[in-house]
Coordinates of N, CA, C and O in Angstrom, one line a residue:
X15 N 87.5 51.9 -139.5 CA 86.3 52.0 -140.4 C 85.1 51.6 -139.6 O 85.1 50.5 -138.9
X16 N 84.2 52.4 -139.6 CA 82.9 52.1 -138.9 C 82.0 51.3 -139.8 O 82.1 51.3 -141.0
X17 N 81.1 50.6 -139.1 CA 80.1 49.8 -139.8 C 79.0 50.7 -140.3 O 78.6 51.7 -139.7
X18 N 78.6 50.4 -141.5 CA 77.5 51.2 -142.1 C 76.2 50.6 -141.5 O 76.0 49.4 -141.4
X19 N 75.4 51.5 -141.1 CA 74.1 51.1 -140.6 C 73.2 50.8 -141.8 O 73.0 51.6 -142.7
X20 N 72.7 49.6 -141.8 CA 71.8 49.2 -142.9 C 70.4 49.8 -142.7 O 69.9 49.6 -141.6
X21 N 69.9 50.4 -143.6 CA 68.6 50.9 -143.5 C 67.6 49.8 -144.0 O 67.7 49.3 -145.1
X22 N 66.8 49.5 -143.1 CA 65.8 48.5 -143.5 C 64.6 49.2 -144.1 O 64.1 50.2 -143.6
X23 N 64.2 48.6 -145.2 CA 63.0 49.1 -145.8 C 61.8 48.6 -145.0 O 61.9 47.7 -144.3
X24 N 60.7 49.2 -145.2 CA 59.5 48.8 -144.5 C 59.1 47.4 -144.9 O 58.6 46.7 -144.0
X25 N 59.4 47.0 -146.1 CA 59.1 45.6 -146.5 C 59.9 44.6 -145.7 O 59.4 43.6 -145.3
X26 N 61.2 44.9 -145.5 CA 62.1 44.0 -144.8 C 61.6 43.9 -143.3 O 61.7 42.8 -142.7
X27 N 61.2 44.9 -142.7 CA 60.7 44.9 -141.3 C 59.5 44.1 -141.2 O 59.3 43.3 -140.3
X28 N 58.6 44.2 -142.2 CA 57.4 43.4 -142.2 C 57.7 41.9 -142.3 O 57.1 41.1 -141.6
X29 N 58.7 41.5 -143.1 CA 59.0 40.1 -143.3 C 59.6 39.6 -142.0 O 59.3 38.5 -141.5
X30 N 60.5 40.4 -141.3 CA 61.1 39.9 -140.1 C 60.1 39.8 -139.0 O 60.1 38.9 -138.2
X31 N 59.2 40.8 -139.0 CA 58.1 40.8 -138.0 C 57.2 39.5 -138.2 O 56.8 38.9 -137.2
X32 N 56.9 39.2 -139.4 CA 56.1 38.0 -139.7 C 56.9 36.7 -139.2 O 56.3 35.8 -138.7
X33 N 58.2 36.7 -139.5 CA 59.0 35.5 -139.1 C 59.0 35.3 -137.6 O 58.8 34.2 -137.0
X34 N 59.1 36.4 -136.9 CA 59.1 36.4 -135.4 C 57.7 35.9 -134.9 O 57.7 35.1 -134.0
X35 N 56.7 36.4 -135.5 CA 55.3 36.0 -135.1 C 55.1 34.5 -135.4 O 54.6 33.8 -134.5
X36 N 55.6 34.0 -136.5 CA 55.5 32.6 -136.8 C 56.3 31.7 -135.8 O 55.8 30.7 -135.3
X37 N 57.5 32.2 -135.4 CA 58.3 31.4 -134.4 C 57.5 31.4 -133.1 O 57.4 30.4 -132.4
X38 N 57.0 32.6 -132.7 CA 56.2 32.7 -131.5 C 55.0 31.7 -131.5 O 54.7 31.0 -130.5
X39 N 54.3 31.7 -132.6 CA 53.1 30.8 -132.7 C 53.5 29.4 -132.6 O 52.8 28.6 -131.9
X40 N 54.6 29.0 -133.3 CA 55.0 27.6 -133.2 C 55.5 27.2 -131.8 O 55.1 26.2 -131.3
X41 N 56.2 28.1 -131.1 CA 56.6 27.9 -129.7 C 55.4 27.7 -128.8 O 55.3 26.8 -128.0
X42 N 54.4 28.6 -129.0 CA 53.2 28.5 -128.2 C 52.4 27.2 -128.5 O 51.9 26.5 -127.6
X43 N 52.4 26.8 -129.7 CA 51.7 25.6 -130.1 C 52.3 24.3 -129.5 O 51.7 23.4 -129.2
X44 N 53.6 24.4 -129.2 CA 54.4 23.3 -128.6 C 54.3 23.4 -127.1 O 54.0 22.4 -126.4
X45 N 54.5 24.6 -126.5 CA 54.6 24.7 -125.1 C 53.2 24.7 -124.4 O 53.2 24.1 -123.3
X46 N 52.2 25.2 -124.9 CA 50.9 25.3 -124.2 C 50.4 23.8 -123.9 O 50.0 23.5 -122.8
X47 N 50.3 23.0 -124.9 CA 49.9 21.6 -124.6 C 50.8 20.9 -123.6 O 50.3 20.1 -122.8
X48 N 52.1 21.1 -123.8 CA 53.0 20.4 -122.8 C 52.8 20.9 -121.4 O 52.8 20.1 -120.5
X49 N 52.7 22.2 -121.2 CA 52.5 22.7 -119.9 C 51.1 22.3 -119.3 O 51.0 21.9 -118.2
X50 N 50.1 22.3 -120.2 CA 48.8 21.9 -119.8 C 48.8 20.4 -119.3 O 48.2 20.1 -118.3
X51 N 49.5 19.6 -120.1 CA 49.6 18.2 -119.7 C 50.2 18.0 -118.4 O 49.8 17.2 -117.6
X52 N 51.3 18.7 -118.2 CA 52.0 18.6 -116.9 C 51.2 19.1 -115.7 O 51.2 18.5 -114.7
X53 N 50.5 20.2 -115.9 CA 49.6 20.7 -114.9 C 48.5 19.7 -114.6 O 48.1 19.4 -113.4
X54 N 47.9 19.1 -115.6 CA 46.8 18.1 -115.5 C 47.4 16.9 -114.7 O 46.7 16.4 -113.8
X55 N 48.6 16.5 -115.0 CA 49.2 15.3 -114.3 C 49.4 15.7 -112.8 O 49.1 15.0 -111.9
X56 N 50.0 16.9 -112.6 CA 50.4 17.3 -111.3 C 49.2 17.5 -110.4 O 49.2 17.1 -109.2
X57 N 48.2 18.1 -110.9 CA 47.0 18.4 -110.0 C 45.9 17.3 -110.1 O 44.9 17.4 -109.4
X58 N 46.2 16.3 -110.9 CA 45.2 15.2 -111.0 C 45.3 14.3 -109.9 O 46.0 14.5 -108.9
X59 N 44.5 13.2 -109.9 CA 44.4 12.2 -108.8 C 45.8 11.5 -108.6 O 46.6 11.5 -109.5
X60 N 46.0 11.0 -107.4 CA 47.2 10.3 -107.1 C 48.2 11.2 -106.4 O 48.1 12.4 -106.3
X61 N 49.3 10.6 -106.0 CA 50.4 11.3 -105.3 C 51.7 10.9 -105.9 O 51.9 9.8 -106.4
X62 N 52.7 11.8 -105.8 CA 54.0 11.6 -106.3 C 54.8 10.5 -105.5 O 55.5 9.7 -106.0
X63 N 54.6 10.5 -104.2 CA 55.3 9.6 -103.3 C 54.3 8.7 -102.6 O 53.1 9.1 -102.3
X64 N 54.8 7.5 -102.1 CA 53.9 6.6 -101.3 C 53.6 7.3 -100.0 O 52.4 7.2 -99.6
X65 N 54.5 7.9 -99.3 CA 54.3 8.5 -98.0 C 53.2 9.6 -98.2 O 52.3 9.7 -97.3
X66 N 53.3 10.4 -99.2 CA 52.3 11.5 -99.5 C 50.9 10.9 -99.7 O 49.9 11.4 -99.2
X67 N 50.8 9.7 -100.3 CA 49.5 9.1 -100.5 C 48.9 8.7 -99.2 O 47.7 8.9 -98.9
X68 N 49.8 8.1 -98.3 CA 49.3 7.7 -97.0 C 48.9 8.9 -96.2 O 47.8 9.0 -95.6
X69 N 49.7 10.0 -96.1 CA 49.4 11.2 -95.3 C 48.1 11.8 -95.8 O 47.2 12.2 -95.1
X70 N 48.0 12.0 -97.2 CA 46.8 12.6 -97.7 C 45.5 11.8 -97.5 O 44.5 12.4 -97.2
X71 N 45.7 10.5 -97.5 CA 44.5 9.7 -97.2 C 44.0 9.9 -95.8 O 42.8 10.1 -95.6
X72 N 44.9 9.8 -94.8 CA 44.5 10.0 -93.5 C 44.0 11.5 -93.2 O 43.2 11.7 -92.3
X73 N 44.6 12.4 -93.8 CA 44.1 13.8 -93.7 C 42.7 13.9 -94.2 O 41.8 14.5 -93.6
X74 N 42.4 13.2 -95.3 CA 41.1 13.2 -95.9 C 40.1 12.5 -95.0 O 38.9 13.0 -94.8
X75 N 40.5 11.4 -94.4 CA 39.6 10.7 -93.4 C 39.3 11.6 -92.2 O 38.2 11.8 -91.8
X76 N 40.4 12.2 -91.7 CA 40.3 13.1 -90.5 C 39.3 14.2 -90.8 O 38.5 14.6 -90.0
X77 N 39.4 14.8 -92.0 CA 38.5 15.9 -92.4 C 37.2 15.5 -93.0 O 36.4 16.3 -93.5
X78 N 37.0 14.2 -93.2 CA 35.8 13.6 -93.8 C 35.6 14.2 -95.2 O 34.5 14.7 -95.6
X79 N 36.7 14.3 -96.0 CA 36.8 14.9 -97.3 C 36.6 13.9 -98.4 O 37.6 13.2 -98.8
X80 N 35.4 13.7 -98.9 CA 35.1 12.6 -99.9 C 36.0 12.9 -101.1 O 36.5 11.9 -101.7
X81 N 36.0 14.1 -101.6 CA 36.7 14.3 -102.9 C 38.2 14.0 -102.7 O 38.9 13.5 -103.7
X82 N 38.8 14.3 -101.6 CA 40.2 14.0 -101.4 C 40.5 12.5 -101.3 O 41.5 12.0 -101.8
X83 N 39.6 11.8 -100.6 CA 39.7 10.3 -100.6 C 39.7 9.8 -102.0 O 40.5 8.9 -102.4
X84 N 38.7 10.3 -102.8 CA 38.7 9.8 -104.2 C 40.0 10.1 -104.9 O 40.5 9.3 -105.7
X85 N 40.5 11.3 -104.7 CA 41.7 11.7 -105.4 C 42.9 10.9 -105.1 O 43.7 10.6 -105.9
X86 N 43.0 10.5 -103.8 CA 44.2 9.8 -103.3 C 44.0 8.2 -103.5 O 45.0 7.5 -103.4
X87 N 42.8 7.8 -103.7 CA 42.6 6.3 -103.7 C 42.1 5.8 -105.1 O 42.3 4.6 -105.3
X88 N 41.6 6.6 -105.9 CA 41.0 6.1 -107.2 C 41.4 6.9 -108.4 O 41.1 8.1 -108.4
X89 N 42.1 6.3 -109.3 CA 42.4 7.0 -110.6 C 41.0 7.4 -111.3 O 40.0 6.8 -111.0
X90 N 41.1 8.4 -112.1 CA 39.9 8.9 -112.8 C 39.1 7.8 -113.4 O 37.8 7.8 -113.3
X91 N 39.7 6.9 -114.1 CA 39.0 5.9 -114.9 C 38.2 5.0 -113.9 O 37.1 4.6 -114.2
X92 N 38.7 4.8 -112.7 CA 38.0 4.0 -111.7 C 36.9 4.8 -111.1 O 35.8 4.3 -110.8
X93 N 37.1 6.1 -110.9 CA 36.1 6.9 -110.3 C 34.9 7.0 -111.2 O 33.7 6.9 -110.8
X94 N 35.1 7.0 -112.5 CA 34.0 7.1 -113.5 C 33.3 5.8 -113.7 O 32.2 5.8 -114.2
X95 N 33.9 4.7 -113.3 CA 33.3 3.4 -113.6 C 33.2 2.6 -112.3 O 33.6 1.4 -112.2
X96 N 32.8 3.2 -111.2 CA 32.7 2.5 -109.9 C 31.4 1.7 -109.9 O 30.3 2.2 -109.6
X97 N 31.5 0.5 -110.4 CA 30.4 -0.5 -110.5 C 30.8 -1.8 -110.0 O 31.0 -2.7 -110.7
X98 N 30.8 -2.0 -108.6 CA 31.2 -3.3 -108.1 C 30.2 -4.4 -108.5 O 29.0 -4.2 -108.3
X99 N 30.8 -5.4 -109.1 CA 30.0 -6.6 -109.5 C 28.9 -6.2 -110.5 O 27.8 -6.7 -110.4
X100 N 29.1 -5.1 -111.3 CA 28.2 -4.7 -112.3 C 27.0 -3.8 -111.7 O 26.1 -3.4 -112.5
X101 N 27.1 -3.5 -110.4 CA 26.0 -2.7 -109.8 C 26.5 -1.2 -109.7 O 27.6 -1.0 -109.2
X102 N 25.7 -0.3 -110.3 CA 26.0 1.1 -110.2 C 25.8 1.6 -108.8 O 24.7 1.6 -108.3
X103 N 26.9 1.9 -108.1 CA 26.8 2.4 -106.7 C 27.5 3.8 -106.7 O 28.6 3.9 -107.3
X104 N 27.0 4.7 -105.9 CA 27.6 6.0 -105.8 C 28.9 6.0 -104.9 O 28.8 5.6 -103.7
X105 N 30.0 6.2 -105.5 CA 31.3 6.1 -104.8 C 31.3 7.1 -103.6 O 31.8 6.7 -102.6
X106 N 30.8 8.3 -103.8 CA 30.7 9.2 -102.7 C 30.0 8.7 -101.5 O 30.5 8.8 -100.3
X107 N 28.9 7.9 -101.7 CA 28.2 7.3 -100.6 C 29.0 6.3 -99.9 O 28.9 6.1 -98.7
X108 N 29.7 5.5 -100.7 CA 30.5 4.4 -100.1 C 31.6 5.0 -99.2 O 31.9 4.6 -98.1
X109 N 32.2 6.1 -99.7 CA 33.3 6.8 -98.9 C 32.7 7.4 -97.7 O 33.3 7.2 -96.6
X110 N 31.6 8.1 -97.8 CA 30.9 8.7 -96.6 C 30.6 7.6 -95.6 O 30.8 7.8 -94.4
X111 N 30.1 6.4 -96.0 CA 29.8 5.4 -95.1 C 31.1 4.9 -94.3 O 31.0 4.6 -93.2
X112 N 32.2 4.9 -95.0 CA 33.4 4.4 -94.4 C 33.9 5.4 -93.3 O 34.6 4.9 -92.4
X113 N 33.5 6.6 -93.4 CA 33.9 7.6 -92.4 C 33.4 7.2 -91.0 O 34.0 7.5 -90.0
X114 N 32.2 6.5 -91.0 CA 31.6 6.2 -89.8 C 32.6 5.2 -89.0 O 32.6 5.3 -87.7
X115 N 33.4 4.5 -89.7 CA 34.3 3.6 -89.0 C 35.7 4.1 -88.8 O 36.5 3.5 -88.1
X116 N 36.1 5.2 -89.5 CA 37.4 5.6 -89.5 C 37.7 7.0 -89.0 O 38.8 7.3 -88.6
X117 N 36.6 7.8 -88.9 CA 36.9 9.2 -88.5 C 36.7 9.4 -87.0 O 36.5 8.4 -86.2
X118 N 36.9 10.6 -86.5 CA 36.8 10.9 -85.1 C 38.1 11.0 -84.4 O 38.2 11.1 -83.2
X119 N 39.2 10.9 -85.2 CA 40.5 11.0 -84.7 C 41.3 11.9 -85.6 O 40.9 12.1 -86.7
X120 N 42.5 12.3 -85.2 CA 43.4 13.0 -86.1 C 44.7 12.1 -86.2 O 45.0 11.3 -85.3
X121 N 45.4 12.2 -87.3 CA 46.5 11.4 -87.6 C 47.7 12.2 -87.9 O 47.6 13.2 -88.7
X122 N 48.9 11.9 -87.4 CA 50.1 12.7 -87.7 C 51.3 11.8 -87.6 O 51.2 10.7 -87.2
X123 N 52.4 12.4 -87.9 CA 53.7 11.8 -87.8 C 53.8 10.4 -88.5 O 54.2 9.4 -87.9
X124 N 53.4 10.3 -89.7 CA 53.5 9.0 -90.5 C 54.9 8.7 -90.7 O 55.7 9.5 -91.2
X125 N 55.3 7.4 -90.3 CA 56.7 6.9 -90.6 C 56.5 5.6 -91.2 O 55.9 4.7 -90.7
X126 N 57.1 5.5 -92.4 CA 57.1 4.2 -93.1 C 58.2 3.3 -92.5 O 59.3 3.7 -92.4
X127 N 57.8 2.1 -92.1 CA 58.7 1.2 -91.4 C 59.3 0.3 -92.5 O 60.5 0.0 -92.4
X128 N 58.5 -0.2 -93.4 CA 59.1 -1.0 -94.5 C 58.2 -1.0 -95.7 O 57.0 -0.6 -95.7
X129 N 58.8 -1.3 -96.9 CA 58.1 -1.3 -98.1 C 58.5 -2.6 -98.8 O 59.7 -3.0 -98.9
X130 N 57.5 -3.3 -99.4 CA 57.8 -4.5 -100.2 C 57.1 -4.4 -101.5 O 55.9 -4.4 -101.6
X131 N 58.0 -4.3 -102.6 CA 57.4 -4.2 -103.9 C 57.0 -5.6 -104.3 O 57.7 -6.6 -104.2
X132 N 55.7 -5.7 -104.7 CA 55.2 -7.0 -105.1 C 55.6 -7.5 -106.5 O 55.8 -6.6 -107.3
X133 N 55.8 -8.8 -106.6 CA 56.3 -9.3 -107.9 C 55.2 -9.1 -109.0 O 54.0 -8.8 -108.7
X134 N 55.6 -9.2 -110.3 CA 54.8 -8.8 -111.4 C 53.5 -9.7 -111.4 O 52.5 -9.3 -111.8
X135 N 53.6 -11.0 -111.0 CA 52.4 -11.8 -111.0 C 51.4 -11.3 -110.0 O 50.2 -11.4 -110.2
X136 N 51.8 -10.7 -108.9 CA 50.9 -10.1 -107.9 C 50.3 -8.8 -108.5 O 49.1 -8.5 -108.2
X137 N 51.1 -8.1 -109.2 CA 50.6 -6.9 -109.9 C 49.5 -7.3 -110.9 O 48.4 -6.6 -110.9
X138 N 49.7 -8.3 -111.6 CA 48.7 -8.8 -112.6 C 47.4 -9.3 -111.8 O 46.3 -9.0 -112.3
X139 N 47.6 -10.0 -110.7 CA 46.4 -10.4 -109.9 C 45.7 -9.2 -109.4 O 44.4 -9.2 -109.4
X140 N 46.4 -8.1 -109.0 CA 45.8 -6.9 -108.5 C 45.0 -6.3 -109.6 O 43.8 -5.9 -109.4
X141 N 45.6 -6.2 -110.8 CA 44.9 -5.6 -112.0 C 43.7 -6.4 -112.3 O 42.6 -5.8 -112.6
X142 N 43.8 -7.7 -112.4 CA 42.7 -8.6 -112.7 C 41.6 -8.5 -111.7 O 40.4 -8.5 -112.0
X143 N 42.0 -8.4 -110.4 CA 41.0 -8.2 -109.3 C 40.1 -7.0 -109.5 O 38.9 -7.0 -109.4
X144 N 40.7 -5.9 -109.9 CA 40.0 -4.6 -110.2 C 39.1 -4.8 -111.4 O 37.9 -4.4 -111.3
X145 N 39.6 -5.5 -112.4 CA 38.8 -5.7 -113.6 C 37.6 -6.7 -113.3 O 36.5 -6.5 -113.7
X146 N 37.9 -7.8 -112.5 CA 36.8 -8.7 -112.1 C 35.7 -8.1 -111.3 O 34.5 -8.3 -111.6
X147 N 36.1 -7.3 -110.3 CA 35.1 -6.7 -109.4 C 34.4 -5.5 -110.0 O 33.2 -5.3 -109.9
X148 N 35.2 -4.6 -110.7 CA 34.7 -3.3 -111.1 C 34.6 -3.2 -112.7 O 34.0 -2.2 -113.1
X149 N 35.1 -4.1 -113.4 CA 35.1 -4.0 -114.8 C 36.0 -2.9 -115.4 O 35.8 -2.5 -116.5
X150 N 36.9 -2.5 -114.6 CA 37.8 -1.4 -115.0 C 39.2 -2.0 -115.2 O 39.8 -2.7 -114.3
X151 N 39.8 -1.7 -116.4 CA 41.1 -2.2 -116.7 C 42.1 -1.0 -116.5 O 42.2 -0.1 -117.3
X152 N 42.9 -1.1 -115.4 CA 43.8 0.0 -115.1 C 45.2 -0.5 -115.5 O 45.6 -1.6 -115.3
X153 N 46.0 0.5 -115.9 CA 47.4 0.2 -116.2 C 48.3 0.4 -115.0 O 49.0 1.4 -114.8
X154 N 48.2 -0.7 -114.1 CA 49.0 -0.6 -112.9 C 50.4 -1.1 -113.1 O 50.6 -2.2 -113.6
X155 N 51.4 -0.2 -112.8 CA 52.8 -0.5 -113.1 C 53.5 -1.1 -111.9 O 54.5 -1.8 -112.0
X156 N 52.9 -0.9 -110.7 CA 53.6 -1.3 -109.5 C 52.6 -1.4 -108.3 O 51.7 -0.6 -108.2
X157 N 52.8 -2.3 -107.4 CA 52.1 -2.4 -106.2 C 53.0 -2.7 -105.1 O 54.0 -3.5 -105.2
X158 N 52.9 -1.9 -104.0 CA 53.7 -2.1 -102.8 C 52.9 -2.4 -101.6 O 51.9 -1.8 -101.3
X159 N 53.4 -3.3 -100.7 CA 52.9 -3.5 -99.4 C 53.7 -2.7 -98.5 O 54.9 -2.8 -98.4
X160 N 53.1 -1.7 -97.8 CA 53.8 -0.8 -97.0 C 53.3 -0.9 -95.5 O 52.1 -1.0 -95.2
X161 N 54.3 -1.0 -94.7 CA 54.1 -1.0 -93.2 C 54.5 0.3 -92.7 O 55.5 0.8 -93.0
X162 N 53.5 1.0 -91.9 CA 53.8 2.3 -91.4 C 53.2 2.4 -90.0 O 52.4 1.6 -89.6
X163 N 53.7 3.5 -89.3 CA 53.2 3.8 -88.0 C 52.8 5.3 -88.0 O 53.3 6.0 -88.8
X164 N 51.9 5.7 -87.1 CA 51.6 7.1 -87.0 C 51.1 7.3 -85.6 O 50.7 6.4 -84.9
X165 N 50.9 8.6 -85.3 CA 50.3 9.0 -84.0 C 48.9 9.2 -84.3 O 48.5 10.0 -85.2
X166 N 48.0 8.6 -83.4 CA 46.6 8.8 -83.5 C 46.1 9.6 -82.3 O 46.4 9.2 -81.2
X167 N 45.5 10.7 -82.5 CA 44.9 11.5 -81.4 C 43.4 11.3 -81.4 O 42.8 11.7 -82.4
X168 N 42.9 10.8 -80.4 CA 41.4 10.5 -80.3 C 40.7 11.9 -80.0 O 41.3 12.8 -79.5
X169 N 39.4 11.9 -80.1 CA 38.7 13.1 -79.9 C 38.8 13.5 -78.4 O 38.6 14.7 -78.1
X170 N 39.1 12.6 -77.5 CA 39.3 13.0 -76.1 C 40.6 13.7 -75.9 O 40.9 14.2 -74.8
X171 N 41.5 13.8 -76.9 CA 42.8 14.4 -76.8 C 43.9 13.5 -76.5 O 45.1 13.9 -76.5
X172 N 43.6 12.2 -76.2 CA 44.6 11.3 -75.9 C 45.3 10.8 -77.2 O 44.7 10.4 -78.1
X173 N 46.7 10.9 -77.2 CA 47.5 10.4 -78.3 C 48.1 9.1 -78.0 O 48.5 8.8 -76.9
X174 N 48.2 8.3 -79.1 CA 48.8 7.0 -79.0 C 49.5 6.6 -80.3 O 49.1 7.1 -81.3
X175 N 50.5 5.7 -80.2 CA 51.1 5.2 -81.4 C 50.1 4.2 -82.0 O 49.5 3.4 -81.3
X176 N 50.0 4.2 -83.3 CA 49.1 3.3 -84.0 C 49.6 1.8 -84.0 O 48.8 0.9 -84.2
X177 N 50.8 1.6 -83.7 CA 51.4 0.3 -84.0 C 51.6 0.1 -85.5 O 51.3 1.0 -86.3
X178 N 52.0 -1.1 -85.9 CA 52.3 -1.3 -87.3 C 50.9 -1.4 -88.1 O 50.0 -2.2 -87.7
X179 N 50.8 -0.6 -89.1 CA 49.7 -0.7 -90.0 C 50.2 -1.2 -91.4 O 51.2 -0.6 -91.9
X180 N 49.5 -2.2 -92.0 CA 50.0 -2.7 -93.3 C 48.9 -2.3 -94.3 O 47.7 -2.7 -94.1
X181 N 49.3 -1.6 -95.3 CA 48.3 -1.3 -96.4 C 49.1 -1.4 -97.7 O 50.3 -1.6 -97.8
X182 N 48.3 -1.4 -98.8 CA 48.8 -1.5 -100.2 C 48.6 -0.2 -100.9 O 47.6 0.5 -100.8
X183 N 49.6 0.1 -101.7 CA 49.6 1.3 -102.6 C 49.9 0.8 -104.0 O 50.7 -0.2 -104.1
X184 N 49.3 1.4 -104.9 CA 49.5 1.0 -106.3 C 49.8 2.2 -107.2 O 49.3 3.3 -106.9
X185 N 50.5 2.0 -108.3 CA 51.0 3.1 -109.1 C 50.3 3.0 -110.5 O 50.3 2.0 -111.2
X186 N 49.7 4.1 -110.9 CA 49.0 4.2 -112.2 C 49.4 5.6 -112.8 O 49.3 6.6 -112.1
X187 N 50.0 5.5 -114.0 CA 50.4 6.8 -114.7 C 51.4 7.6 -113.9 O 51.4 8.8 -113.9
X188 N 52.3 6.9 -113.2 CA 53.4 7.5 -112.5 C 53.0 8.1 -111.1 O 53.8 8.7 -110.4
X189 N 51.7 7.9 -110.7 CA 51.2 8.4 -109.4 C 50.8 7.2 -108.5 O 50.4 6.2 -109.0
X190 N 51.0 7.4 -107.2 CA 50.7 6.4 -106.2 C 49.3 6.7 -105.7 O 48.9 7.8 -105.4
X191 N 48.6 5.6 -105.4 CA 47.2 5.6 -104.9 C 47.2 4.7 -103.7 O 47.7 3.6 -103.7
X192 N 46.4 5.1 -102.7 CA 46.3 4.3 -101.4 C 45.1 3.4 -101.7 O 44.0 3.9 -102.0
X193 N 45.2 2.1 -101.5 CA 44.1 1.2 -101.7 C 43.2 1.2 -100.4 O 43.5 0.7 -99.4
X194 N 42.1 1.9 -100.6 CA 41.1 2.0 -99.5 C 39.9 1.2 -99.7 O 39.0 1.1 -98.9
X195 N 39.8 0.6 -100.9 CA 38.5 -0.1 -101.3 C 38.5 -1.4 -100.6 O 39.2 -2.4 -101.0
X196 N 37.6 -1.6 -99.6 CA 37.5 -2.8 -98.8 C 37.0 -4.0 -99.6 O 37.4 -5.1 -99.4
X197 N 36.1 -3.7 -100.5 CA 35.6 -4.8 -101.4 C 36.8 -5.5 -102.2 O 36.8 -6.7 -102.2
X198 N 37.6 -4.7 -102.7 CA 38.8 -5.2 -103.4 C 39.8 -5.9 -102.5 O 40.3 -6.9 -102.8
X199 N 40.0 -5.3 -101.3 CA 40.9 -6.0 -100.3 C 40.4 -7.4 -100.0 O 41.2 -8.3 -99.9
X200 N 39.1 -7.5 -99.8 CA 38.5 -8.8 -99.5 C 38.7 -9.8 -100.7 O 39.1 -10.9 -100.6
X201 N 38.3 -9.3 -101.9 CA 38.4 -10.1 -103.1 C 39.8 -10.6 -103.4 O 40.0 -11.7 -103.8
X202 N 40.8 -9.8 -103.1 CA 42.2 -10.1 -103.3 C 42.8 -10.9 -102.1 O 44.0 -11.3 -102.1
X203 N 42.0 -11.0 -101.0 CA 42.5 -11.6 -99.8 C 43.8 -11.0 -99.3 O 44.8 -11.7 -99.0
X204 N 43.8 -9.7 -99.1 CA 44.9 -9.0 -98.6 C 44.9 -8.9 -97.1 O 43.8 -8.8 -96.5
X205 N 46.1 -8.8 -96.5 CA 46.1 -8.7 -95.0 C 45.4 -7.5 -94.6 O 45.6 -6.4 -95.0

């Protein structure tokens, strides 16, 4: 016995078509914000790994790229509220001035030698330091003291090992940021 082919009336086709459209609209309403949020997080400031934060910071210094330094060193909230000790100062100008002391070389072959996760009281001190100096309250989940080495090639073409470099990285919103702010480093009395 063969199956009888059911003839759909025009009304039944319209109902099914409307149901499909509603399912599609609901899926889009759920997926579009989720995808947008993920893209915003992925392409926003910060880096997924500590090593990537270090590499991107030194690439930005090498290229004198102000926007990249901001992206790898300052979460958006801090970028918008860069007011050391209540004084409105242009963050771009501060970064450009720092290039005078840091640029003129190229950096490669970053190797992390050691990482030390700081205890929660140090994370709180770090958070409080940013709030004291800048008036910005960041949700810092982790701070690491990282020792690394890299190859530094001077403008003369001479390459040399950097020796051990100790810097701090902090995590906000699941992303790592390279602490490049010298005012905060002095305030927190960091090595």
